[in-house]
């Protein structure tokens, strides 16, 4: 019998890919989820990384028909990119933003709904005014008395 034994353990490391979202902080503005039509906004993407070197970042704005309506990008290690845009009478604006670290592309999307200048209250008021007009017009086969009872 031996007094000394040798034990060899085979160590194997798994290749864990780097997490390119770790240490990333970003801010998207405007911060509201709804915007008002015919209003000018500054669309901004602020990006910072405490763990990785950012080689490029930016965004593209798209309207409700998916047409590109503005973009900005930079090749610095983080910072701010922005576009000043009047949203007009569109129904939504979509920002597709991204950053690149070590040739790895990471992206996301932010969407804003655009309301009429009166906001949601005006839109609801218009709905009920229009609804009342349709009912009173007899379009649904109701008499004026039946329409008044529903309203």
Coordinates of C-alpha atoms in Angstrom, one line a residue:
X1 CA 0.0 0.0 0.0
X2 CA 1.2 3.5 -0.9
X3 CA 1.5 6.3 1.6
X4 CA 1.1 9.0 -1.1
X5 CA -1.6 9.1 -3.7
X6 CA -1.7 11.5 -6.6
X7 CA -5.1 12.7 -7.8
X8 CA -5.3 14.6 -11.1
X9 CA -8.5 16.5 -11.7
X10 CA -9.2 17.6 -15.2
X11 CA -10.4 21.2 -15.2
X12 CA -12.5 22.4 -18.0
X13 CA -13.7 26.0 -18.4
X14 CA -16.7 26.8 -20.3
X15 CA -16.5 29.7 -22.7
X16 CA -19.0 32.2 -21.5
X17 CA -19.6 35.0 -24.0
X18 CA -19.1 38.5 -22.7
X19 CA -22.2 40.4 -21.6
X20 CA -22.2 43.5 -23.7
X21 CA -25.2 45.0 -21.7
X22 CA -23.3 44.9 -18.4
X23 CA -22.3 48.4 -17.3
X24 CA -24.4 50.1 -20.0
X25 CA -26.5 53.0 -19.0
X26 CA -28.7 54.9 -21.4
X27 CA -31.4 57.6 -21.4
X28 CA -33.9 58.2 -24.2
X29 CA -35.8 61.4 -24.4
X30 CA -38.6 62.6 -24.6
X31 CA -39.5 60.6 -21.6
X32 CA -43.3 60.8 -22.1
X33 CA -44.9 57.9 -24.0
X34 CA -47.2 60.3 -25.8
X35 CA -46.4 63.4 -27.8
X36 CA -48.6 66.2 -29.1
X37 CA -48.9 66.7 -32.9
X38 CA -47.5 69.8 -34.6
X39 CA -44.9 70.1 -31.8
X40 CA -41.1 70.1 -32.0
X41 CA -39.2 67.7 -29.8
X42 CA -35.5 66.9 -29.2
X43 CA -35.1 63.2 -29.6
X44 CA -32.0 62.2 -27.7
X45 CA -30.0 59.0 -26.9
X46 CA -27.4 59.3 -24.1
X47 CA -25.1 56.3 -23.7
X48 CA -22.4 55.4 -21.2
X49 CA -20.5 52.2 -20.4
X50 CA -18.5 51.5 -17.3
X51 CA -17.3 48.0 -18.6
X52 CA -16.7 48.2 -22.3
X53 CA -15.4 50.6 -25.0
X54 CA -18.2 51.7 -27.3
X55 CA -17.1 51.9 -30.9
X56 CA -20.2 53.5 -32.2
X57 CA -23.8 54.3 -31.3
X58 CA -26.8 56.1 -32.7
X59 CA -30.5 56.0 -33.7
X60 CA -32.8 56.4 -36.6
X61 CA -36.3 57.9 -36.3
X62 CA -39.2 56.4 -38.3
X63 CA -42.8 57.8 -38.8
X64 CA -46.0 55.7 -38.9
X65 CA -45.4 54.8 -42.6
X66 CA -41.9 53.5 -41.7
X67 CA -40.1 56.3 -43.5
X68 CA -36.9 57.5 -42.0
X69 CA -37.4 61.0 -40.7
X70 CA -34.1 61.7 -38.9
X71 CA -30.9 60.1 -37.6
X72 CA -27.7 60.7 -35.6
X73 CA -24.7 58.6 -34.7
X74 CA -21.3 59.0 -33.2
X75 CA -18.1 57.0 -33.0
X76 CA -17.0 58.2 -29.6
X77 CA -16.9 56.0 -26.5
X78 CA -20.5 57.0 -25.4
X79 CA -22.0 60.4 -25.3
X80 CA -25.1 62.1 -26.7
X81 CA -26.8 62.0 -30.1
X82 CA -29.9 64.0 -30.9
X83 CA -32.3 65.1 -33.6
X84 CA -34.7 68.0 -33.3
X85 CA -38.0 67.1 -35.1
X86 CA -41.5 68.5 -35.5
X87 CA -43.8 65.4 -35.3
X88 CA -46.4 67.1 -37.5
X89 CA -49.7 65.2 -37.8
X90 CA -48.2 61.7 -37.7
X91 CA -49.7 59.1 -35.4
X92 CA -46.4 57.7 -34.1
X93 CA -42.6 58.0 -34.0
X94 CA -40.3 55.1 -33.6
X95 CA -36.7 55.3 -32.5
X96 CA -34.5 52.4 -33.4
X97 CA -31.3 52.8 -31.4
X98 CA -28.1 50.8 -31.2
X99 CA -24.5 50.6 -30.0
X100 CA -21.5 48.6 -31.1
X101 CA -18.9 47.0 -28.7
X102 CA -16.2 44.8 -30.1
X103 CA -18.0 44.4 -33.4
X104 CA -21.2 43.2 -31.5
X105 CA -24.3 45.1 -32.4
X106 CA -27.0 45.6 -29.7
X107 CA -30.2 47.4 -30.5
X108 CA -33.6 48.3 -29.2
X109 CA -36.7 50.3 -30.0
X110 CA -38.7 53.1 -28.4
X111 CA -42.2 54.2 -29.7
X112 CA -44.1 57.3 -29.0
X113 CA -47.8 57.8 -29.8
X114 CA -48.8 61.2 -31.1
X115 CA -52.1 62.7 -30.0
X116 CA -54.0 65.7 -31.4
X117 CA -53.2 69.0 -29.8
X118 CA -56.2 68.6 -27.5
X119 CA -54.8 65.5 -26.0
X120 CA -56.7 62.3 -25.1
X121 CA -59.6 64.2 -23.5
X122 CA -60.4 66.0 -26.8
X123 CA -60.2 62.7 -28.7
X124 CA -62.7 61.1 -26.3
X125 CA -65.0 64.1 -26.6
X126 CA -64.8 63.9 -30.4
X127 CA -65.7 60.2 -30.2
X128 CA -68.8 60.8 -28.2
X129 CA -69.9 63.7 -30.3
X130 CA -69.5 61.6 -33.5
X131 CA -71.2 58.6 -31.8
X132 CA -74.2 60.8 -30.9
X133 CA -74.3 62.2 -34.5
X134 CA -74.3 58.7 -36.0
X135 CA -77.0 57.5 -33.6
X136 CA -79.2 60.5 -34.3
X137 CA -78.8 60.2 -38.1
X138 CA -80.7 56.9 -38.0
X139 CA -77.7 55.0 -39.5
X140 CA -78.3 52.1 -37.0
X141 CA -82.0 52.0 -37.6
X142 CA -82.8 53.7 -34.4
X143 CA -85.5 56.3 -34.0
X144 CA -84.7 59.6 -32.4
X145 CA -86.3 58.3 -29.2
X146 CA -84.1 55.1 -29.2
X147 CA -81.0 57.1 -29.9
X148 CA -81.7 59.5 -27.0
X149 CA -82.3 56.5 -24.6
X150 CA -78.9 55.1 -25.5
X151 CA -77.1 58.5 -25.1

